[in-house]
Short mmCIF file of C-alpha atoms and ligand atoms in Angstrom, two decimals:
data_model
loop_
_atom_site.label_atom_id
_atom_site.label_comp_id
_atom_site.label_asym_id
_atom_site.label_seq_id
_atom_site.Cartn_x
_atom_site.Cartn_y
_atom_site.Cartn_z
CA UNK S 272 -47.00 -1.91 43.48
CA UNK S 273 -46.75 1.90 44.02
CA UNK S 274 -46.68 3.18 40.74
CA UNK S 275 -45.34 6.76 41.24
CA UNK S 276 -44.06 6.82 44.18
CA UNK S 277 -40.62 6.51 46.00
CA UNK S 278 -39.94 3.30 45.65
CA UNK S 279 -40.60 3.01 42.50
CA UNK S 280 -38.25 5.66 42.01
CA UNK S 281 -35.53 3.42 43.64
CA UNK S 282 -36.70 1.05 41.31
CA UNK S 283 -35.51 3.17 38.50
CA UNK S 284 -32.32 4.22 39.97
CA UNK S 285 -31.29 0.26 40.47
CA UNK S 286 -32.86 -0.50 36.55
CA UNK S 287 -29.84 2.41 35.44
CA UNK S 288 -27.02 0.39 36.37
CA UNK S 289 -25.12 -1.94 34.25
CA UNK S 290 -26.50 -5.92 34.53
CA UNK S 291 -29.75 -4.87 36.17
CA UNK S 292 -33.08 -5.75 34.68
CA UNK S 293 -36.52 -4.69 36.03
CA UNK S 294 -36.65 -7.52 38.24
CA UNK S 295 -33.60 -7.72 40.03
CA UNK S 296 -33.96 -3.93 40.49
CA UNK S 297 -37.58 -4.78 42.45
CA UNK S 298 -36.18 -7.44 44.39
CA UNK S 299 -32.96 -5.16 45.86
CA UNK S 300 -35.39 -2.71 46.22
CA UNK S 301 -37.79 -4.22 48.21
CA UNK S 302 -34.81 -5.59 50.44
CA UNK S 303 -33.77 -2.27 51.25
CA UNK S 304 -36.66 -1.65 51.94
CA UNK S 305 -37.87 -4.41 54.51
CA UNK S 306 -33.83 -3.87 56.26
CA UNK S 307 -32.65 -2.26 59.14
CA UNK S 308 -32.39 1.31 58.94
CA UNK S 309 -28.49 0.66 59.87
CA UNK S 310 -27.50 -1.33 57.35
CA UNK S 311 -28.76 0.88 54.23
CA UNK S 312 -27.14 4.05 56.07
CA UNK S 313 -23.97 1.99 55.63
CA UNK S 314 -24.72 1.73 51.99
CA UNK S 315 -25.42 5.33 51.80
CA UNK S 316 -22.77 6.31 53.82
CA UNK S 317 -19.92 3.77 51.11
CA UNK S 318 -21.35 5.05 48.24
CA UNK S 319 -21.09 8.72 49.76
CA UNK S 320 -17.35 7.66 50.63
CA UNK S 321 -16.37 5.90 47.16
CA UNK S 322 -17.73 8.81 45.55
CA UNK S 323 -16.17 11.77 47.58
CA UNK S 324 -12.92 10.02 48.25
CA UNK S 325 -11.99 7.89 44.96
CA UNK S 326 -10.39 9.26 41.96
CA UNK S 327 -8.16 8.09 39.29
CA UNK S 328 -4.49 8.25 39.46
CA UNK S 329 -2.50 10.97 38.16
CA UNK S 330 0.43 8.99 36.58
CA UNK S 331 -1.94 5.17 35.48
CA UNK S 332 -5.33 5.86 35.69
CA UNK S 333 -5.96 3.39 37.80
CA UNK S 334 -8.44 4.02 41.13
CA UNK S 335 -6.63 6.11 43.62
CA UNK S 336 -7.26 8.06 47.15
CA UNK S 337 -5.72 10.87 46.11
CA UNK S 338 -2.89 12.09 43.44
CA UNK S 339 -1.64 8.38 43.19
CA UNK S 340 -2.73 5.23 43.20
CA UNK S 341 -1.14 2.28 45.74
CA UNK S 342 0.89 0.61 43.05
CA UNK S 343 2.08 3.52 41.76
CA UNK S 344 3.21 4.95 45.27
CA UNK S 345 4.86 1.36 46.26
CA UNK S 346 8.73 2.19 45.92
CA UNK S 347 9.08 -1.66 45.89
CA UNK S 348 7.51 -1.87 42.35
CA UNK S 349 9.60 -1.73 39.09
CA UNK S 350 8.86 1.44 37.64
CA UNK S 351 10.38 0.55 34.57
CA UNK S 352 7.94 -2.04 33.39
CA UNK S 353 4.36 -1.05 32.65
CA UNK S 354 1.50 -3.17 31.42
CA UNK S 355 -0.78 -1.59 29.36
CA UNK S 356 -4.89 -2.07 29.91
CA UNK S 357 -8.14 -1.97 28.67
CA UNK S 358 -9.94 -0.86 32.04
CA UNK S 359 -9.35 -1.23 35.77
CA UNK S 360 -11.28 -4.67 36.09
CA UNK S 361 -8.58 -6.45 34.27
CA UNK S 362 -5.85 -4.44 36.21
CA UNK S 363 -6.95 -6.15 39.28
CA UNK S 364 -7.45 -9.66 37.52
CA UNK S 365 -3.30 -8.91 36.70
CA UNK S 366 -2.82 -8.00 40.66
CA UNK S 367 -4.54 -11.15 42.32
CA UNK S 368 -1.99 -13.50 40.24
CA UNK S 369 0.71 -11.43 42.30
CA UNK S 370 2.90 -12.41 39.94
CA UNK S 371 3.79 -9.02 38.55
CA UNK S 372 5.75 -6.42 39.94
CA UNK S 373 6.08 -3.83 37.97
CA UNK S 374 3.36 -0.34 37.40
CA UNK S 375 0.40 -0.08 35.24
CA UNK S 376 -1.22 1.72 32.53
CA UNK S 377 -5.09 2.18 32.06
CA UNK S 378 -6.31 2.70 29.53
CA UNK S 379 -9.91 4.77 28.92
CA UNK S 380 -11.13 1.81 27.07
CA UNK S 381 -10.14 -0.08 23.71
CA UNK S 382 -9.98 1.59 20.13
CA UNK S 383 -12.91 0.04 17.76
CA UNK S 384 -13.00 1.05 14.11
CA UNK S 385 -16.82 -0.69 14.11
CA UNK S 386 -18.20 1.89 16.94
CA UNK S 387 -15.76 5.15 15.49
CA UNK S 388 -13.99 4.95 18.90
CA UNK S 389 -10.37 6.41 18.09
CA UNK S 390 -7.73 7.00 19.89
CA UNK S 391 -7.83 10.04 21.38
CA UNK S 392 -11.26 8.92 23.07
CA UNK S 393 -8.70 5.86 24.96
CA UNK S 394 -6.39 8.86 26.00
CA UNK S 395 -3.32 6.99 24.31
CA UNK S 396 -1.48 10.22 24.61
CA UNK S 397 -1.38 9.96 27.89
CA UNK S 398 0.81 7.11 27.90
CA UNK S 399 2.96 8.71 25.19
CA UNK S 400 3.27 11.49 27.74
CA UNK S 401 4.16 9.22 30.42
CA UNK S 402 6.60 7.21 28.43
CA UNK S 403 8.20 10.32 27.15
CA UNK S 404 8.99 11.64 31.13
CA UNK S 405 9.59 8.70 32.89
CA UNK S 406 12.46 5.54 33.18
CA UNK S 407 10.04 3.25 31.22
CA UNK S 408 11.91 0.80 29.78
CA UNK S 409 9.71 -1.93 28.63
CA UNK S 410 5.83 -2.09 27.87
CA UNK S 411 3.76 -5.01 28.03
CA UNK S 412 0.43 -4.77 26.16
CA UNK S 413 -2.17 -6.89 27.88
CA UNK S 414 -5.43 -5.80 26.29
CA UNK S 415 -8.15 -8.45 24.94
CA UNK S 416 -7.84 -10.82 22.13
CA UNK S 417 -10.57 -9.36 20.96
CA UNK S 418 -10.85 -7.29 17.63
CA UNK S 419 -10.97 -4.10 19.74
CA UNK S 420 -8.07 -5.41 21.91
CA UNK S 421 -5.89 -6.37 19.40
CA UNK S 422 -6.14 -3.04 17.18
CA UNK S 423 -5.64 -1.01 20.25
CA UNK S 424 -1.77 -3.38 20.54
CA UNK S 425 -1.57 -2.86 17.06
CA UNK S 426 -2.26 1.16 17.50
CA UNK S 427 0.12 1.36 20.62
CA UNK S 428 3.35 -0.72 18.73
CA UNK S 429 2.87 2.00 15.81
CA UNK S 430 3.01 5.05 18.87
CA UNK S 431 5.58 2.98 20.87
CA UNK S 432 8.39 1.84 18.77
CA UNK S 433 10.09 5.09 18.00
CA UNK S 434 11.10 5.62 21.47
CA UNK S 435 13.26 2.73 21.22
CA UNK S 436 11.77 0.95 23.81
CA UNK S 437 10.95 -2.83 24.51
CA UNK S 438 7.15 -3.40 23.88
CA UNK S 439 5.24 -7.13 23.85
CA UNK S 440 1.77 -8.27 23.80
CA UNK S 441 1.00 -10.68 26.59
CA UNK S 442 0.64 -14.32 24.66
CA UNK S 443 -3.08 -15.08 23.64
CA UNK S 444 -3.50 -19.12 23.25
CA UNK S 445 -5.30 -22.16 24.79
CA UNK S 446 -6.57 -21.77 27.91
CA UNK S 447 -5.36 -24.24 30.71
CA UNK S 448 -6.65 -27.15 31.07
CA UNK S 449 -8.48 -27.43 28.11
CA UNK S 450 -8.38 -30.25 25.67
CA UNK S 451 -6.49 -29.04 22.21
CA UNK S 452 -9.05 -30.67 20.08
CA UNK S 453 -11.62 -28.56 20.88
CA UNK S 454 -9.90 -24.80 20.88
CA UNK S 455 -11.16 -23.00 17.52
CA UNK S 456 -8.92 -22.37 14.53
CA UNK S 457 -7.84 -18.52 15.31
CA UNK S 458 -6.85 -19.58 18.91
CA UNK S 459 -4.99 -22.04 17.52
CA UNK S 460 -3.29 -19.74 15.23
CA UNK S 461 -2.59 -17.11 17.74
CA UNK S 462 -1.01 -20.01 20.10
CA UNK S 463 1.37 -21.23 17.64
CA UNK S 464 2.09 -17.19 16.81
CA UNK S 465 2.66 -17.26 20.61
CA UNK S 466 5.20 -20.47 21.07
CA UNK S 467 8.35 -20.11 22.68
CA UNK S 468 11.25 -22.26 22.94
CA UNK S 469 11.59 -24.64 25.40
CA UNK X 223 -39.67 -22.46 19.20
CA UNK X 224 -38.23 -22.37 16.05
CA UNK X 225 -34.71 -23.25 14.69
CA UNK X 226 -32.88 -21.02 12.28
CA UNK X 227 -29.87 -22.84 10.71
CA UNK X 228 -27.75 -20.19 7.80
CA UNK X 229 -24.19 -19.27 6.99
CA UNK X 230 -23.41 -15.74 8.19
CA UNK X 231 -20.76 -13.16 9.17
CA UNK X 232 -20.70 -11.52 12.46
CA UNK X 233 -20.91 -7.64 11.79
CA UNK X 234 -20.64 -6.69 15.63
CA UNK X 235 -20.22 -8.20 19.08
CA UNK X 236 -20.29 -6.45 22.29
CA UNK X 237 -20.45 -7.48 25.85
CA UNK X 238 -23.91 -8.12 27.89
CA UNK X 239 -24.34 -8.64 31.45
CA UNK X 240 -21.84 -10.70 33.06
CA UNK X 241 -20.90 -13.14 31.05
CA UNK X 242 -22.79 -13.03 27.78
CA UNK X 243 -22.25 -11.33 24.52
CA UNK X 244 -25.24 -9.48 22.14
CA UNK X 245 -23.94 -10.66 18.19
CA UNK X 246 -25.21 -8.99 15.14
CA UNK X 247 -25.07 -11.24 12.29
CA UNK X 248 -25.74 -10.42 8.82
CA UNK X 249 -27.25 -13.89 7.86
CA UNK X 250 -27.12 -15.14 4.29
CA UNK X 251 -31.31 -16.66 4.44
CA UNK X 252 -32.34 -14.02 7.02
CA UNK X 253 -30.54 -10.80 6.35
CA UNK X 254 -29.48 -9.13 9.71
CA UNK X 255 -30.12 -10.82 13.08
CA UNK X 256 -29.25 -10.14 16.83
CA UNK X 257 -29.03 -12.09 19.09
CA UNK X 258 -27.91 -13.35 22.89
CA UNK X 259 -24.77 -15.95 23.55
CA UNK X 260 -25.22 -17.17 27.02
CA UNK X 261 -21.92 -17.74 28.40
CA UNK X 262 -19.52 -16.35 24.95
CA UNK X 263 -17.30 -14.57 27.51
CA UNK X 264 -16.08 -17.39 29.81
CA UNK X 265 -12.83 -19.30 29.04
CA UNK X 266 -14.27 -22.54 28.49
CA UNK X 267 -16.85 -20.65 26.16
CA UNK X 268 -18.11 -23.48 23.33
CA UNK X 269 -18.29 -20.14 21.35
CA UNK X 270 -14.40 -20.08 21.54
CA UNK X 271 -13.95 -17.04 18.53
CA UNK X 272 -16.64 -17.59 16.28
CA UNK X 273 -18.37 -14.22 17.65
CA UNK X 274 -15.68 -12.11 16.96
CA UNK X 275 -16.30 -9.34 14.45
CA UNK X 276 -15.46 -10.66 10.45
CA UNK X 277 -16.08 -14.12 10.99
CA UNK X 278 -17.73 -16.22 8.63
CA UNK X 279 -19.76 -18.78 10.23
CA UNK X 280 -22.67 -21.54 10.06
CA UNK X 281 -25.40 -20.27 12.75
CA UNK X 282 -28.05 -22.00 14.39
CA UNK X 283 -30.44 -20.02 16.34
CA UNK X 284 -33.44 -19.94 18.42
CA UNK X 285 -36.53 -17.98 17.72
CA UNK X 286 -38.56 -17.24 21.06
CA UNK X 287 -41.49 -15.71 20.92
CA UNK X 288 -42.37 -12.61 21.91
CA UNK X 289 -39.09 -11.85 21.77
CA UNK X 290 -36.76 -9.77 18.74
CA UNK X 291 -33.39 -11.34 20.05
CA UNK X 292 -32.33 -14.29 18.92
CA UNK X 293 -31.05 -17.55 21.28
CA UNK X 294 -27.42 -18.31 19.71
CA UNK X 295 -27.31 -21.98 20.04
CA UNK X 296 -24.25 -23.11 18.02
CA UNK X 297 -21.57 -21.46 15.66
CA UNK X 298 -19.00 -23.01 13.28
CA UNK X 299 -16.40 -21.08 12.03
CA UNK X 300 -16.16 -21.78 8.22
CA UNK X 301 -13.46 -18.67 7.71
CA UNK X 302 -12.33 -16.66 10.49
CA UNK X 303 -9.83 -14.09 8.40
CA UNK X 304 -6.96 -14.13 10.90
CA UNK X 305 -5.09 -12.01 8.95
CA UNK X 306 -7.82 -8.96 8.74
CA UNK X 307 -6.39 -9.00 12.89
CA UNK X 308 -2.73 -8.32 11.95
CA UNK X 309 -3.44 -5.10 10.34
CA UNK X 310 -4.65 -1.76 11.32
CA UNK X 311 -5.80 -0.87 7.96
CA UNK X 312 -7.45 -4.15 7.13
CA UNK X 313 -9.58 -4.06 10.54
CA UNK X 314 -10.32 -0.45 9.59
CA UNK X 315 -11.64 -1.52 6.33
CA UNK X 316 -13.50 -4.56 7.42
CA UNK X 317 -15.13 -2.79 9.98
CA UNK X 318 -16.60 0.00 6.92
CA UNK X 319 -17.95 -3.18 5.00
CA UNK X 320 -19.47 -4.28 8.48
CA UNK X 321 -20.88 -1.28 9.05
CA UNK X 322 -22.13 -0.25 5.32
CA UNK X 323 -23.46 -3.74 4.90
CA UNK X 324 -25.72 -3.37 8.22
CA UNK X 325 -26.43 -0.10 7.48
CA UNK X 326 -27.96 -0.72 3.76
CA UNK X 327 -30.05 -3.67 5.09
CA UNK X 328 -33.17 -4.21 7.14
CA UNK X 329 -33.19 -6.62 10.09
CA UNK X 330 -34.60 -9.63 8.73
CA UNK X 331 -34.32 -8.61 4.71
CA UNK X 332 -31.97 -11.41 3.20
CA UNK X 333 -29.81 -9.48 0.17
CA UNK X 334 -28.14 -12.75 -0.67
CA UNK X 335 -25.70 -10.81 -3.04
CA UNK X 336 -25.10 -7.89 0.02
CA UNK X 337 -23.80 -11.20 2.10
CA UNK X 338 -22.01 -12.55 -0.46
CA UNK X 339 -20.02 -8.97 -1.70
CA UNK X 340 -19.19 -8.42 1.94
CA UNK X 341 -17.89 -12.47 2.32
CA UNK X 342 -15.59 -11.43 -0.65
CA UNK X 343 -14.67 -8.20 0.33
CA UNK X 344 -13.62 -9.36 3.99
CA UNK X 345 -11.75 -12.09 2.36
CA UNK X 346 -10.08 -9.12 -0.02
CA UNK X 347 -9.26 -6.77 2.88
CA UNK X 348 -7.33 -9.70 4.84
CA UNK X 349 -5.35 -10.77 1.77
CA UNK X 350 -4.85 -6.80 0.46
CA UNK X 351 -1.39 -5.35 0.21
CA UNK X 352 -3.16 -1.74 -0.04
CA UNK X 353 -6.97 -2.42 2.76
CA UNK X 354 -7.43 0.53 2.71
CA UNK X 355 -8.67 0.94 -1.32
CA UNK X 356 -9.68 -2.61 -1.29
CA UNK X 357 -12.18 -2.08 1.53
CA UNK X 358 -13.30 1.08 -0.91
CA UNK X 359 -13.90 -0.69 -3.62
CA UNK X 360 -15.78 -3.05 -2.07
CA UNK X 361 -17.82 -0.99 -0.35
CA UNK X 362 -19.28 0.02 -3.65
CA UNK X 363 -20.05 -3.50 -4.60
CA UNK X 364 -22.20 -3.65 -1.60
CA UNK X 365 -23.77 -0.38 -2.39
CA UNK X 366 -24.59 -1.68 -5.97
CA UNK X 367 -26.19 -4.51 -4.54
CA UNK X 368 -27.95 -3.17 -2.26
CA UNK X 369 -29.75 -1.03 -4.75
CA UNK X 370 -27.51 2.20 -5.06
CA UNK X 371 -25.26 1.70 -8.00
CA UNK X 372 -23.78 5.30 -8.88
CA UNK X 373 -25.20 6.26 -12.25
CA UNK X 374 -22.41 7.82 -13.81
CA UNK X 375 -23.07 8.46 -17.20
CA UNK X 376 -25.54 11.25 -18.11
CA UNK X 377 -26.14 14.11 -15.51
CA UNK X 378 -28.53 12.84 -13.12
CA UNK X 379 -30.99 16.20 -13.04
CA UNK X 380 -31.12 16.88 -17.00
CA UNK X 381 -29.86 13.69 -18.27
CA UNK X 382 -26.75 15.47 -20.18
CA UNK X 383 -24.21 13.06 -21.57
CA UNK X 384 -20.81 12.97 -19.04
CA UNK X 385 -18.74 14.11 -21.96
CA UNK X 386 -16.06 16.99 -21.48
CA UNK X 387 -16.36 19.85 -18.73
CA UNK X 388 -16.51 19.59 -15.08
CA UNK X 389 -18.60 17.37 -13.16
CA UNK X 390 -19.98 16.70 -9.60
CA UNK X 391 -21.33 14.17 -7.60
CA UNK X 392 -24.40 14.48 -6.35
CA UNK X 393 -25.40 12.07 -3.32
CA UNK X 394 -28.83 12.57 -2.86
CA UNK X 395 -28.76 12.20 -6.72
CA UNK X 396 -26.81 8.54 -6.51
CA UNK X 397 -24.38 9.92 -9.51
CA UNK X 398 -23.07 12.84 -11.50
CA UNK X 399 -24.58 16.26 -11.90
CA UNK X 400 -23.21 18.67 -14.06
CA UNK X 401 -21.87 22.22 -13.81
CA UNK X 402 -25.36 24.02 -13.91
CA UNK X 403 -27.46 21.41 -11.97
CA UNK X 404 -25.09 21.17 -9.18
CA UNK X 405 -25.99 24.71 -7.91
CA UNK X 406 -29.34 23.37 -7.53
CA UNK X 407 -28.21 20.78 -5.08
CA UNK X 408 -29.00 21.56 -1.15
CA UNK X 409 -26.01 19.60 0.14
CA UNK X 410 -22.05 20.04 -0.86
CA UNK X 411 -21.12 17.38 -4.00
CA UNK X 412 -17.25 17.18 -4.91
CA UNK X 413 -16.23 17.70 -7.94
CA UNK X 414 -14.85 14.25 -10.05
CA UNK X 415 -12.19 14.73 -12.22
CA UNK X 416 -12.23 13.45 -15.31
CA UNK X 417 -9.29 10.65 -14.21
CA UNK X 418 -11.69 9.71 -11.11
CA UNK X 419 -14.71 9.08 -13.27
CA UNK X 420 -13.11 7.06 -15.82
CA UNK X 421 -11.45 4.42 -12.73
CA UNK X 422 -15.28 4.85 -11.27
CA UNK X 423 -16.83 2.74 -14.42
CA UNK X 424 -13.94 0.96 -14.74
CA UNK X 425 -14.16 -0.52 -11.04
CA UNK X 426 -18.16 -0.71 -11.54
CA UNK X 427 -18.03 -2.62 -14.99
CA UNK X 428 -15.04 -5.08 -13.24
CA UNK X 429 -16.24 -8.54 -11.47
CA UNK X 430 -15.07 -9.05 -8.19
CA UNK X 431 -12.18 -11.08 -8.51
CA UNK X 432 -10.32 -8.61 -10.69
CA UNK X 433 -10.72 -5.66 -8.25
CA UNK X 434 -7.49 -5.96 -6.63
CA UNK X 435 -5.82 -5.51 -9.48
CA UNK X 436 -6.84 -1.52 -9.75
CA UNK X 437 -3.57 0.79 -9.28
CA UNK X 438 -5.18 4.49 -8.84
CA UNK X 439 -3.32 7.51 -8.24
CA UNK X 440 -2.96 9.03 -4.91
CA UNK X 441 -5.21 12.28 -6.41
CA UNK X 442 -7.84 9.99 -7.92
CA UNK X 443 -7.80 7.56 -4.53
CA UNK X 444 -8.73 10.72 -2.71
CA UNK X 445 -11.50 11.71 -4.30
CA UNK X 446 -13.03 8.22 -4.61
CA UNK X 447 -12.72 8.20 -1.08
CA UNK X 448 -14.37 10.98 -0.38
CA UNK X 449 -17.29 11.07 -2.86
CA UNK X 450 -17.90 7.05 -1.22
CA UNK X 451 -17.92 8.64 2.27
CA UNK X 452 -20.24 10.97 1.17
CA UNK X 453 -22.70 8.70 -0.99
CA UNK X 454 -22.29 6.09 1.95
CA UNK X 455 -23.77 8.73 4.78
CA UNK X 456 -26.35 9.80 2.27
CA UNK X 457 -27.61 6.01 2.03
CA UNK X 458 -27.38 5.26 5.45
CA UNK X 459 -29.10 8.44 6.41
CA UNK X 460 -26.52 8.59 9.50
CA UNK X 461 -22.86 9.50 10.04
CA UNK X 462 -20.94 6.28 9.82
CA UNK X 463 -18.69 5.76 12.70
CA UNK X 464 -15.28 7.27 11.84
CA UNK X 465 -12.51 5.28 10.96
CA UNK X 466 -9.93 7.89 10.11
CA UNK X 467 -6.74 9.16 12.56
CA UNK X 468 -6.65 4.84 13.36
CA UNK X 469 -4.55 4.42 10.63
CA UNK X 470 -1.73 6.92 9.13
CA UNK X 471 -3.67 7.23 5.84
CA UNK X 472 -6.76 9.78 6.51
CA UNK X 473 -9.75 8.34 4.45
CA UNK X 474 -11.38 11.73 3.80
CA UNK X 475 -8.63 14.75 2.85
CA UNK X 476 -11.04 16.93 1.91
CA UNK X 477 -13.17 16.75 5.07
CA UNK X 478 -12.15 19.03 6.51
CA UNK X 479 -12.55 22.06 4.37
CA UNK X 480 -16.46 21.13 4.80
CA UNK X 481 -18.41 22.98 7.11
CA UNK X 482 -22.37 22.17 5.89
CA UNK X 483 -22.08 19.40 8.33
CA UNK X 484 -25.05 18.24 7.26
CA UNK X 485 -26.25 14.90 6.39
CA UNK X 486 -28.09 14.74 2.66
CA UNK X 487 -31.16 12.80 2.79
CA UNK X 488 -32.16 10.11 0.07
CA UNK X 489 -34.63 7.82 -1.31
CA UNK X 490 -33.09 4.57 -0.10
CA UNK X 491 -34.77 1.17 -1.53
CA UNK X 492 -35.68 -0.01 2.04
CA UNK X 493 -37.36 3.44 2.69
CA UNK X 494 -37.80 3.96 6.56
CA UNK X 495 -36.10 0.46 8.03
CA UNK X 496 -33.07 1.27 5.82
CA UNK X 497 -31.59 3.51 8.99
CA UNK X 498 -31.56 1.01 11.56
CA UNK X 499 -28.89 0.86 13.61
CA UNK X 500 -26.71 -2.52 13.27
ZN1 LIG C 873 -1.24 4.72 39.55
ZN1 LIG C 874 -27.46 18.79 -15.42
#
C-alpha cells in the first residue's frame, strides 16, 4: 500500500472519526476509491452541505437550518413542556416514539465528577436562561441512568426547583420484555423507586 | 488465554464504539485493570449495572495476548451502593476516592489494603450524612496505604518537634515544615492551625470504622480540605479532575487566592508508573 501518499492520507482522515479502526478506514477508503466519480462528489457535495448549512438551535440546541430548529418552530408543539437531554442522538430516539409533543432541551453533554466535567462545560445556564424567559411550565429530565446521567438530574432539580416549576425524571426500570429474575439489584431498586399506582 | 477471576470496584466506565463500554477496575489480586465489555450498552446487556462507576463486583476476565485490554467476560455485583446515586455530594466524593485510588496505583500493582480502604470508604460516602468530609477522610486512608502517610510530628526539613508556633504543610515534603523551613519550599504550603493538626493525628491514629464519628469545625474542615487537595496533586503528579461548583459546598476556599498554579513534584513509592492515567 502507498505509504505516503493520498490515499493513505484518506486513510487517516477516516481512522479520526469516532468507531473507526485502521481497517475499516482502508476498506471505505479503497471503496471510494474503486467508485464512480458521481457518487463520492455526492458525498463531498453532503458533507459540504451539512457543514455550511447545519447549526444548532438558538432556543434547544438541538440541530437546526437556521435560528431554530423544526420542533421548536412547530406551533403545534406544547411549548410548555420540555424534556431535558444528554445529546441530540437521544433527542431523536424521544422523536421516533412520536409519542411526545412537547419542545426539547439539549444539553452539551452530562456532568461527571470522575472526568472534572462541571456544569458550566453542559451549558446548564442556558436552560436556566430559557426557563427564566419563557411559559415553561413543566420539565422532564430524561438523561441516562448512568452515574453521569443521574448527577446531571440531580444537578438540574437543585437549579430547577426555585422557579416553582414541575420537574420529573423519566422512570428508569426493567426493560420490556425481559424476564424479572434476571434484571440486576440497582435496576431493581430504581424500578420499585419508579412504581406508580395502578 | 488466560482467566482472571478477583473481587473489584469499577473506578470508571465510558462508552466505546457502538455498543461496548472500556471499564477500569481497580482489582483486589491485580491492582488496576482495563478492559473491553462487548455489548454493556444494549438493553438486554448480561452486564445489566455492574459497570457502572462504585460498584463492587466479582470479575472474570480474559487475558489475550498481545494485547493490554482485558476481555470482560462476567460480573457479579456483590454491592452496588445505590445510595452513593441519590446524592450529589456522595457521587462527588466517590468519584475523588475513584480517582485518588487509580491515581496512587500502577496498572497491574495489587495494594490489597488501597482496594480495601476505597471498598470502605465508598460504602462510608453512600451511608454519610456529611460525603463530603467522609470522602476526605478517606481519601487519606488511601493515601496512607498507598505509601504517603502525612508525617506530622517533627518538621519534615530539620526534624523540629511540632510543638507551639506556626506550622505549614509541605507537599512535596508529605508533612509539616516549620516557620523557617517553609521559605525554603519551591511550591505554596498552607499554613495548619494548631486545631487542624491536632483532628489530623486524631483521624490518622483512628481505625476505619470510627471515622464517621469526627465533628470538625467549618475553619478546621477547610483547611483539611485544602492541604488534602494539595498533598493529593502532589502524589498524583497531575491536577485531579475538579469536583468543586457540582455541589454547593466548594472543596477548596482558599484556591483561589493561589496563583503559583503549579503542580509540586514528589518522590512517589511507584516512581514513574505512579502517574498513569486511570
Ligand atoms: Zn430547537
Ligand atoms: Zn524546619
Amino acid at each position: 500500500m502507498d505509504r505516503n501518499g493520498i490515499l493513505d492520507e484518506l486513510v487517516r482522515e477516516l481512522t479520526s472519526l469516532p468507531g473507526i479502526g485502521r481497517k475499516t478506514a482502508q476498506r471505505l477508503a479503497f471503496h471510494i476509491l474503486k467508485q464512480p466519480s458521481e457518487d463520492a462528489e455526492r458525498l463531498i457535495r453532503t458533507i459540504r452541505a451539512v457543514k455550511e448549512k447545519l447549526g444548532l438551535c438558538r432556543q434547544c440546541r438541538n440541530i437546526a437550518e437556521g435560528e431554530l430548529c423544526d420542533i421548536c418552530r412547530d406551533p403545534t408543539r406544547d411549548a410548555t413542556r420540555v424534556v431535558v437531554v444528554e445529546d441530540v442522538t437521544t433527542l431523536h430516539a424521544l422523536e421516533r416514539t412520536g409519542g411526545y409533543k412537547g419542545l426539547y432541551h439539549v444539553l452539551a453533554g452530562a456532568l461527571s465528577p470522575l472526568d472534572g466535567v462541571g456544569p458550566a462545560d453542559i451549558r446548564t445556564q442556558d436552560l436556566v436562561d430559557r426557563i427564566a424567559q419563557s411559559k415553561v411550565e413543566e420539565v422532564i429530565v430524561a438523561t441516562s441512568p448512568t452515574i453521569e446521567g443521574e448527577a446531571t438530574a440531580i444537578y438540574l432539580s437543585r437549579l430547577i426547583k426555585p422557579f416553582g416549576i414541575r420537574i420529573s425524571r423519566i422512570a428508569c426500570g426493567v426493560p420490556v420484555g425481559m424476564d424479572l429474575e434476571y434484571a440486576d439489584e440497582v435496576t431493581l431498586i430504581k424500578s420499585l423507586d419508579g412504581r406508580r399506582e395502578i | 488465554m488466560s482467566l482472571l477471576k478477583t473481587p473489584a470496584v469499577v473506578l470508571k466506565s465510558r462508552k466505546w464504539g457502538d455498543a461496548d463500554r472500556i471499564v477500569t477496575f481497580f482489582t483486589l489480586k491485580h491492582g488496576k485493570v482495563r478492559g473491553v465489555a462487548r455489548g454493556a450498552r444494549r438493553m438486554k446487556s448480561r452486564f445489566g449495572s455492574s459497570l457502572e462507576p462504585f460498584v463492587h463486583c466479582d470479575l472474570v476476565l480474559f487475558e489475550k495476548p498481545g494485547d493490554t485490554l482485558y476481555r470482560i467476560s462476567q460480573t457479579d455485583i456483590r454491592h452496588a451502593f445505590p445510595s452513593i446515586r441519590t446524592s450529589l455530594e456522595a457521587i462527588t466524593g466517590a468519584a475523588r476516592l475513584a480517582n485518588l485510588a487509580g491515581a496512587v496505583t500502577a496498572d497491574g500493582d495489587a495494594v490489597p489494603r488501597v482496594f480495601q480502604a476505597l471498598l470502605e470508604g465508598l460504602r462510608a460516602v453512600g451511608e454519610s450524612g456529611d460525603p463530603v468530609l467522609t470522602a476526605a477522610l478517606y481519601e487519606l486512608e488511601i493515601l496512607r496505604f498507598a505509601g504517603y502517610l502525612p508525617h506530622l510530628d517533627r518538621c519534615n526539613a530539620c526534624q523540629q518537634r511540632t510543638n507551639g508556633g506556626t506550622w505549614f504543610f509541605s507537599p512535596r515534603a508529605g508533612g509539616t515544615v516549620c516557620s523557617a523551613c517553609v521559605r525554603q519550599e519551591p511550591v505554596r504550603c498552607p499554613s495548619v492551625s494548631p486545631a487542624c493538626l491536632a483532628f489530623f493525628r486524631q483521624a490518622l491514629r483512628m481505625e476505619l470504622a470510627l471515622l464517621p464519628r469526627l465533628k470538625p469545625t467549618a475553619a478546621i474542615r477547610n483547611e483539611l480540605y485544602d492541604v488534602i487537595e494539595l498533598y493529593v496533586e502532589c502524589v498524583a503528579g497531575r491536577r485531579m479532575p475538579r469536583t468543586h461548583g457540582v455541589t454547593g459546598e466548594e472543596r477548596v476556599p482558599g484556591r483561589s487566592g493561589w496563583a503559583g498554579g503549579k503542580v509540586a513534584e514528589k518522590r512517589p513509592v511507584y516512581r514513574s508508573r505512579a502517574a498513569a492515567h486511570v
